[in-house]
Tab-separated table of C-alpha atoms in Angstrom:
chain	number	residue	atom	x	y	z
A	8	MET	CA	66.194	-42.661	4.619
A	9	LYS	CA	66.637	-40.893	1.412
A	10	LYS	CA	68.074	-44.108	0.067
A	11	PHE	CA	65.027	-46.193	1.124
A	12	SER	CA	62.677	-43.602	-0.475
A	13	PHE	CA	64.561	-43.745	-3.684
A	14	LEU	CA	64.173	-47.388	-3.727
A	15	LEU	CA	60.586	-47.237	-3.074
A	16	GLY	CA	60.146	-44.712	-5.847
A	17	LEU	CA	62.143	-46.990	-8.238
A	18	LEU	CA	60.084	-50.023	-7.343
A	19	ALA	CA	56.868	-47.932	-8.082
A	20	VAL	CA	58.323	-46.907	-11.357
A	21	SER	CA	59.235	-50.454	-12.313
A	22	CYS	CA	55.526	-51.754	-11.340
A	23	LEU	CA	53.904	-49.407	-13.521
A	24	PRO	CA	54.425	-51.212	-16.788
A	25	MET	CA	53.246	-54.311	-15.194
A	26	HIS	CA	50.169	-52.710	-13.994
A	27	ALA	CA	49.684	-51.191	-17.523
A	28	GLN	CA	49.902	-54.837	-19.139
A	29	MET	CA	47.704	-56.096	-16.584
A	30	ASP	CA	45.005	-53.417	-17.158
A	31	ALA	CA	45.138	-54.130	-21.010
A	32	SER	CA	44.573	-57.929	-20.346
A	33	ILE	CA	41.497	-57.408	-18.302
A	34	LYS	CA	38.203	-56.696	-20.368
A	35	LEU	CA	34.458	-56.515	-19.954
A	36	ASN	CA	33.363	-59.499	-21.625
A	37	GLU	CA	29.455	-60.027	-21.726
A	38	VAL	CA	26.587	-58.366	-19.931
A	39	LEU	CA	22.990	-59.464	-19.473
A	40	THR	CA	20.598	-56.879	-17.971
A	41	ASP	CA	17.087	-58.422	-17.880
A	42	ASN	CA	17.400	-61.947	-16.564
A	43	GLN	CA	14.635	-63.999	-16.571
A	44	SER	CA	15.594	-67.657	-17.292
A	45	SER	CA	19.494	-67.178	-16.979
A	46	LEU	CA	21.954	-67.234	-14.172
A	47	ILE	CA	20.332	-67.990	-10.701
A	48	ASP	CA	22.191	-67.482	-7.392
A	49	GLU	CA	22.535	-69.588	-4.286
A	50	TYR	CA	19.250	-68.089	-2.786
A	51	GLY	CA	17.361	-68.774	-5.940
A	52	THR	CA	17.142	-65.154	-7.308
A	53	ARG	CA	18.080	-63.937	-10.625
A	54	HIS	CA	20.025	-60.975	-11.080
A	55	ALA	CA	21.621	-58.907	-13.787
A	56	TRP	CA	25.333	-60.080	-14.491
A	57	VAL	CA	28.430	-58.825	-16.091
A	58	GLU	CA	31.302	-61.211	-17.202
A	59	ILE	CA	34.887	-59.948	-16.858
A	60	ALA	CA	37.649	-61.951	-19.106
A	61	ASN	CA	41.549	-62.310	-18.818
A	62	ILE	CA	42.412	-62.277	-22.514
A	63	SER	CA	46.011	-62.887	-21.989
A	64	HIS	CA	48.042	-66.282	-21.196
A	65	SER	CA	49.067	-64.710	-17.756
A	66	THR	CA	47.547	-64.828	-14.264
A	67	TYR	CA	46.046	-61.610	-12.923
A	68	ASN	CA	44.001	-60.995	-9.710
A	69	ILE	CA	41.341	-58.496	-10.108
A	70	ARG	CA	40.376	-57.965	-6.403
A	71	GLY	CA	40.322	-54.196	-5.520
A	72	MET	CA	39.005	-53.229	-8.714
A	73	TYR	CA	35.869	-51.308	-9.375
A	74	LEU	CA	32.651	-51.593	-11.334
A	75	THR	CA	30.248	-48.891	-11.923
A	76	THR	CA	27.263	-47.766	-14.174
A	77	ASP	CA	27.287	-44.152	-12.974
A	78	ARG	CA	28.928	-41.971	-15.966
A	79	SER	CA	29.253	-39.168	-13.290
A	80	VAL	CA	32.577	-40.968	-12.262
A	81	LEU	CA	34.107	-39.743	-15.557
A	82	ASP	CA	34.365	-36.151	-14.318
A	83	LYS	CA	38.105	-35.739	-13.736
A	84	SER	CA	37.581	-33.141	-11.128
A	85	MET	CA	35.718	-35.539	-8.887
A	86	SER	CA	37.797	-36.354	-5.914
A	87	VAL	CA	38.530	-40.052	-5.366
A	88	PRO	CA	36.564	-40.836	-2.356
A	89	GLU	CA	33.510	-39.287	-3.881
A	90	ARG	CA	34.236	-41.542	-7.152
A	91	VAL	CA	34.654	-44.615	-4.737
A	92	LYS	CA	31.191	-44.071	-3.047
A	93	ARG	CA	29.703	-44.288	-6.725
A	94	MET	CA	31.368	-47.521	-7.391
A	95	SER	CA	31.252	-51.308	-6.281
A	96	ILE	CA	34.555	-52.667	-5.322
A	97	ILE	CA	35.440	-56.287	-6.133
A	98	PRO	CA	36.152	-57.866	-2.903
A	99	ASN	CA	39.206	-60.042	-1.385
A	100	GLY	CA	39.116	-63.594	-0.104
A	101	ASP	CA	37.604	-65.434	-3.387
A	102	ALA	CA	40.121	-67.502	-5.380
A	103	ARG	CA	37.881	-66.886	-8.512
A	104	THR	CA	39.084	-63.340	-8.796
A	105	ASN	CA	42.588	-64.650	-9.268
A	106	LEU	CA	41.921	-64.990	-13.146
A	107	ASN	CA	44.310	-67.751	-14.906
A	108	GLY	CA	45.096	-67.096	-18.634
A	109	ARG	CA	42.007	-66.908	-20.720
A	110	GLN	CA	39.639	-67.569	-17.803
A	111	LEU	CA	36.356	-65.707	-16.998
A	112	VAL	CA	34.562	-64.712	-13.849
A	113	VAL	CA	30.881	-63.455	-13.556
A	114	PHE	CA	29.592	-60.824	-11.067
A	115	GLN	CA	25.822	-60.567	-10.409
A	116	LEU	CA	24.658	-57.069	-10.335
A	117	ASN	CA	21.559	-55.280	-8.556
A	118	SER	CA	22.361	-57.482	-5.726
A	119	GLN	CA	23.938	-57.122	-2.144
A	120	PRO	CA	27.675	-57.664	-1.228
A	121	ALA	CA	26.603	-59.801	1.849
A	122	LYS	CA	25.192	-62.493	-0.211
A	123	GLY	CA	28.693	-63.386	-1.438
A	124	SER	CA	32.045	-61.992	-2.990
A	125	LEU	CA	30.439	-62.317	-6.256
A	126	HIS	CA	27.587	-60.142	-5.490
A	127	LEU	CA	27.802	-56.487	-6.324
A	128	ALA	CA	25.521	-53.382	-5.494
A	129	VAL	CA	26.003	-51.748	-9.107
A	130	LYS	CA	22.481	-50.522	-10.380
A	131	VAL	CA	21.029	-51.658	-13.428
A	132	ASP	CA	17.981	-50.426	-15.197
A	133	PRO	CA	16.943	-52.828	-17.934
A	134	SER	CA	14.668	-50.397	-19.725
A	135	LYS	CA	17.281	-47.933	-20.316
A	136	PRO	CA	20.736	-48.101	-22.293
A	137	MET	CA	23.558	-48.788	-19.758
A	138	TRP	CA	27.008	-47.668	-19.400
A	139	ILE	CA	29.283	-50.010	-17.366
A	140	ALA	CA	32.695	-49.519	-16.625
A	141	LEU	CA	35.545	-51.228	-14.953
A	142	TYR	CA	38.289	-49.107	-12.855
A	143	ASN	CA	41.630	-50.209	-11.377
A	144	GLY	CA	42.455	-50.404	-7.689
A	145	ASN	CA	42.965	-46.500	-7.436
A	146	ALA	CA	39.501	-45.781	-8.910
A	147	THR	CA	41.055	-43.106	-11.217
A	148	GLN	CA	42.042	-45.203	-14.270
A	149	LEU	CA	39.419	-46.619	-16.674
A	150	ILE	CA	40.394	-50.091	-17.871
A	151	ASP	CA	37.357	-50.902	-19.850
A	152	SER	CA	33.715	-49.768	-20.560
A	153	VAL	CA	30.931	-50.449	-22.740
A	154	THR	CA	27.379	-49.059	-23.541
A	155	VAL	CA	24.723	-51.578	-23.481
A	156	PRO	CA	21.798	-50.963	-25.572
A	157	VAL	CA	18.221	-51.794	-24.391
A	158	LEU	CA	18.064	-55.770	-24.553
A	159	GLN	CA	14.955	-57.899	-24.467
A	160	ALA	CA	14.535	-60.621	-21.756
A	161	ASP	CA	17.461	-63.025	-21.572
A	162	GLN	CA	19.487	-61.499	-24.402
A	163	SER	CA	23.081	-60.454	-23.796
A	164	TYR	CA	25.461	-58.017	-25.185
A	165	ALA	CA	28.903	-59.648	-25.864
A	166	ARG	CA	32.205	-59.088	-27.319
A	167	ILE	CA	32.895	-61.039	-30.255
A	168	ALA	CA	35.200	-64.043	-29.768
A	169	ASN	CA	37.039	-62.604	-26.795
A	170	ASN	CA	39.404	-60.687	-29.044
A	171	GLY	CA	39.631	-57.588	-27.066
A	172	THR	CA	38.785	-55.087	-29.834
A	173	PRO	CA	36.868	-52.124	-28.759
A	174	ASN	CA	33.578	-51.339	-30.501
A	175	ASP	CA	33.188	-55.029	-31.681
A	176	TRP	CA	30.276	-56.281	-29.815
A	177	GLU	CA	26.882	-58.016	-30.545
A	178	VAL	CA	23.387	-58.868	-29.204
A	179	LYS	CA	23.144	-62.430	-28.596
A	180	SER	CA	19.689	-64.194	-28.231
A	181	GLY	CA	19.088	-66.362	-25.092
A	182	ASP	CA	20.015	-69.743	-26.762
A	183	ARG	CA	23.408	-68.155	-27.576
A	184	VAL	CA	24.303	-66.489	-24.405
A	185	THR	CA	27.846	-67.785	-23.313
A	186	LEU	CA	27.579	-67.556	-19.506
A	187	GLY	CA	31.170	-68.249	-18.094
A	188	ILE	CA	32.609	-69.479	-21.282
A	189	GLN	CA	34.510	-68.135	-24.292
A	190	ASN	CA	32.529	-66.121	-26.828
A	191	MET	CA	33.066	-68.258	-29.788
A	192	THR	CA	30.302	-66.774	-31.771
A	193	THR	CA	32.617	-65.453	-34.442
A	194	VAL	CA	36.164	-66.714	-34.908
A	195	SER	CA	38.182	-63.663	-35.192
A	196	GLU	CA	41.093	-64.981	-33.465
A	197	SER	CA	44.254	-64.669	-35.122
A	198	LYS	CA	46.481	-67.456	-36.204
A	199	ILE	CA	49.401	-66.485	-34.106
A	200	GLU	CA	47.092	-65.720	-31.083
A	201	LYS	CA	45.582	-69.275	-31.555
A	202	PHE	CA	49.172	-70.724	-31.808
A	203	LYS	CA	50.122	-68.960	-28.783
A	204	ARG	CA	46.995	-70.356	-26.999
A	205	GLU	CA	47.424	-73.927	-28.163
A	206	ASP	CA	51.441	-73.917	-27.775
A	207	PRO	CA	52.048	-71.741	-24.550
A	208	TYR	CA	55.744	-73.484	-24.134
A	209	GLY	CA	56.788	-73.266	-27.807
A	210	PHE	CA	57.430	-77.023	-28.252
A	211	ALA	CA	55.337	-77.214	-31.364
A	212	MET	CA	57.163	-74.044	-32.710
A	213	ALA	CA	60.475	-75.768	-32.086
A	214	ILE	CA	59.450	-78.843	-33.752
A	215	MET	CA	58.025	-77.032	-36.641
A	216	ALA	CA	61.172	-74.949	-37.145
A	217	MET	CA	63.519	-77.934	-37.267
A	218	GLY	CA	61.314	-79.774	-39.595
A	219	ILE	CA	61.452	-76.787	-41.803
A	220	VAL	CA	65.267	-76.904	-41.692
A	221	PHE	CA	65.706	-80.681	-42.398
A	222	LEU	CA	63.024	-80.413	-45.279
A	223	CYS	CA	65.013	-77.381	-46.986
A	224	LEU	CA	68.321	-79.335	-46.493
A	225	ALA	CA	66.700	-82.750	-47.975
A	226	LEU	CA	65.139	-80.717	-51.051
A	227	LEU	CA	68.799	-79.116	-51.586
A	228	TRP	CA	70.576	-82.360	-51.593
A	229	ILE	CA	67.923	-83.875	-54.140
A	230	PHE	CA	68.296	-80.781	-56.354
A	231	PHE	CA	72.215	-81.044	-56.301
A	232	THR	CA	72.032	-84.948	-56.828
A	233	LEU	CA	69.897	-84.762	-59.821
A	234	PHE	CA	71.899	-81.858	-61.114
A	235	GLY	CA	75.212	-83.984	-60.693
A	236	MET	CA	73.698	-86.757	-62.671
A	237	PHE	CA	72.576	-84.649	-65.466
A	238	MET	CA	75.926	-82.990	-65.915
A	239	ARG	CA	77.641	-86.277	-65.964
A	240	HIS	CA	75.280	-87.698	-68.635
A	241	GLN	CA	75.860	-84.456	-70.609
A	242	GLU	CA	79.669	-85.077	-70.400
A	243	THR	CA	79.333	-88.455	-71.561
A	244	ALA	CA	77.234	-87.466	-74.572
A	245	LYS	CA	79.793	-84.916	-75.674
A	246	LYS	CA	82.541	-87.431	-75.486
A	247	VAL	CA	80.271	-90.108	-77.591
A	248	ILE	CA	79.550	-87.275	-80.223
A	249	ASN	CA	83.549	-86.331	-80.407
A	250	THR	CA	84.627	-90.063	-80.782
A	251	GLN	CA	81.625	-91.074	-82.960
A	252	PRO	CA	80.471	-88.347	-85.371
A	253	ILE	CA	76.799	-88.199	-85.958
A	254	LYS	CA	76.822	-87.513	-89.883
A	255	PRO	CA	78.271	-91.014	-90.878
A	256	ILE	CA	75.938	-92.726	-88.649
A	257	THR	CA	73.045	-90.584	-90.093
A	258	LYS	CA	74.183	-91.623	-93.615
A	259	THR	CA	74.384	-95.164	-92.654
A	260	VAL	CA	70.850	-95.245	-91.280
A	261	GLU	CA	69.493	-93.232	-94.534
A	262	LYS	CA	70.998	-95.964	-96.947
A	263	THR	CA	69.716	-98.656	-94.498
A	264	MET	CA	66.510	-97.380	-94.970
A	265	GLU	CA	66.676	-96.864	-98.786
A	266	VAL	CA	67.857	-100.505	-99.150
A	267	GLY	CA	65.092	-101.749	-96.884
A	268	HIS	CA	62.421	-99.743	-98.834
A	269	LYS	CA	63.572	-101.278	-102.081
A	270	THR	CA	63.658	-104.787	-100.620
A	271	GLY	CA	60.216	-104.365	-99.572
A	272	VAL	CA	58.903	-103.026	-103.092
A	273	ILE	CA	60.804	-105.910	-104.554
A	274	LEU	CA	59.136	-108.406	-102.209
A	275	GLN	CA	55.776	-106.925	-102.910
A	276	GLU	CA	55.904	-106.268	-106.664
A	277	GLY	CA	58.636	-108.854	-107.846
A	278	LEU	CA	62.032	-108.378	-109.185
A	279	LYS	CA	60.561	-106.586	-112.473
A	280	THR	CA	60.236	-103.325	-110.647
A	281	LYS	CA	63.808	-103.430	-109.387
A	282	GLY	CA	62.591	-101.799	-106.178
A	283	ILE	CA	61.063	-98.700	-107.735
A	284	ASP	CA	57.583	-97.973	-106.564
A	285	LYS	CA	54.906	-97.784	-108.796
A	286	GLU	CA	54.341	-94.357	-107.493
A	287	VAL	CA	57.305	-93.200	-109.338
A	288	TYR	CA	56.111	-94.694	-112.834
A	289	LEU	CA	52.984	-92.771	-112.217
A	290	ALA	CA	54.658	-89.643	-111.344
A	291	VAL	CA	56.821	-90.078	-114.498
A	292	ILE	CA	53.901	-90.700	-116.894
A	293	GLY	CA	52.078	-87.955	-115.251
A	294	MET	CA	54.927	-85.233	-115.911
A	295	ALA	CA	54.854	-86.492	-119.583
A	296	LEU	CA	51.345	-86.023	-119.891
A	297	GLN	CA	51.465	-82.681	-118.495
A	298	GLN	CA	54.527	-81.531	-120.845
A	299	TYR	CA	52.381	-83.001	-123.810
A	300	ARG	CA	49.434	-80.914	-122.645
A	301	ASP	CA	51.432	-77.814	-122.140
A	302	ASN	CA	53.349	-78.496	-125.629
A	303	VAL	CA	56.797	-78.505	-124.148
A	304	HIS	CA	57.853	-81.664	-125.310
A	305	ASP	CA	60.378	-82.185	-127.978
A	306	VAL	CA	58.915	-81.846	-131.738
A	307	GLU	CA	60.366	-84.569	-133.850
A	308	SER	CA	60.117	-84.163	-137.814
A	309	GLY	CA	59.754	-87.937	-138.394
A	310	VAL	CA	62.591	-88.351	-140.650
A	311	ILE	CA	65.542	-90.354	-139.570
A	312	THR	CA	69.026	-89.164	-140.910
A	313	ILE	CA	71.867	-91.494	-141.480
A	314	LYS	CA	75.269	-89.842	-141.929
A	315	HIS	CA	78.244	-91.849	-143.567
A	316	HIS	CA	81.006	-92.802	-141.141
A	317	ASP	CA	83.959	-94.689	-142.411
A	318	THR	CA	84.855	-97.255	-139.554
A	319	GLY	CA	87.493	-99.180	-141.647
A	320	TRP	CA	86.240	-102.316	-140.309
A	321	ASP	CA	86.500	-104.086	-143.636
A	322	ASP	CA	89.751	-102.685	-144.787
A	323	GLU	CA	91.917	-105.996	-145.356
A	324	TYR	CA	95.026	-103.995	-145.861
A	325	SER	CA	94.916	-102.586	-142.611
A	326	GLN	CA	94.038	-105.861	-141.054
A	327	MET	CA	96.750	-107.766	-142.823
A	328	THR	CA	99.320	-105.462	-142.028
A	329	HIS	CA	98.896	-106.191	-138.333
A	330	PHE	CA	100.497	-109.561	-139.068
A	331	HIS	CA	102.927	-108.813	-142.045
A	332	ASP	CA	104.174	-105.964	-144.359
A	333	PRO	CA	103.986	-107.205	-147.918
A	334	VAL	CA	105.669	-105.601	-151.043
A	335	MET	CA	102.913	-103.919	-152.929
A	336	PRO	CA	103.286	-103.747	-156.831
A	337	SER	CA	103.743	-100.359	-158.286
A	338	ASN	CA	100.781	-100.204	-160.428
A	339	HIS	CA	98.540	-101.645	-157.464
A	340	GLN	CA	96.106	-99.198	-155.852
A	341	ALA	CA	94.210	-99.611	-152.632
A	342	PRO	CA	90.713	-100.754	-153.040
A	343	GLN	CA	88.303	-98.006	-152.893
A	344	ILE	CA	85.088	-98.586	-150.532
A	345	PRO	CA	82.303	-97.523	-152.334
A	346	THR	CA	80.164	-94.945	-150.375
A	347	GLY	CA	76.378	-94.469	-150.951
A	348	PRO	CA	74.714	-91.223	-151.253
A	349	GLU	CA	73.002	-89.702	-148.146
A	350	LEU	CA	69.809	-91.008	-147.563
A	351	LYS	CA	67.381	-88.813	-146.387
């Protein structure tokens, strides 16, 4: 008996996180208090209504939960039976209360449960602000609640974009009421949540991850291929430089350019210029004129000075001794070459 009680206790404890997660996934989504041209029931009557949403991607059954607009249930000292009297229970036996992921269900308020499983006797006064709350099956744990302001006819009070964020509601006009569909008035769904919703089984995630890996590998292959080509060309360039120095090649190119330039000048100006540009002559003349103007040229006296210098070119004796050595008489004297005075 003790073992059986222990197993029951363990089972109850293990179910607590599951119930807590379920409670966090069920939210009040939209409320309309003054229905003039909105939802009409199977009897042709219009009632105030509340929309409950499952914001998760799992399936939860909300049968046995409670809805109420009586704030007195917030009194923690109130007994459970007394609290239940002031609430309306969501009945069993309707498949619409078994909410799949991102599914909604609408309950009609100010009605009679005998009309159907989605009709509840929750009191609604459209002329006053209304507090409405959703409690779990034990009628003690508050799952969600909202205070609805006074609304005009056919206006609704809706949670923005079904994001489950507290105090993130707006008043919607009659033409923007989203009865039974997602409140896509403002896109506040995160990218991660949207990706989870659109890819519940993770196929797109797997394909994207493999694509990223292959893309990175391809980029690495391209990088290392280009880097290897660059290094090979660099080594080839070093070998060419070492075997054929650049300086001789540079001098050859310069000499070739000089010869080509002179050849072009000769072809244009003729052989008289010998390959010298007119610009060179003009530059020399310009420099001479500049020196003359600045008095830095050589000053000449205007007198030509010729100094005597004996070359011996007409010395017959020296010329004839080159061929023979005659005997000269004792009284013979070498001819004297007259020298003229210095001329100035």
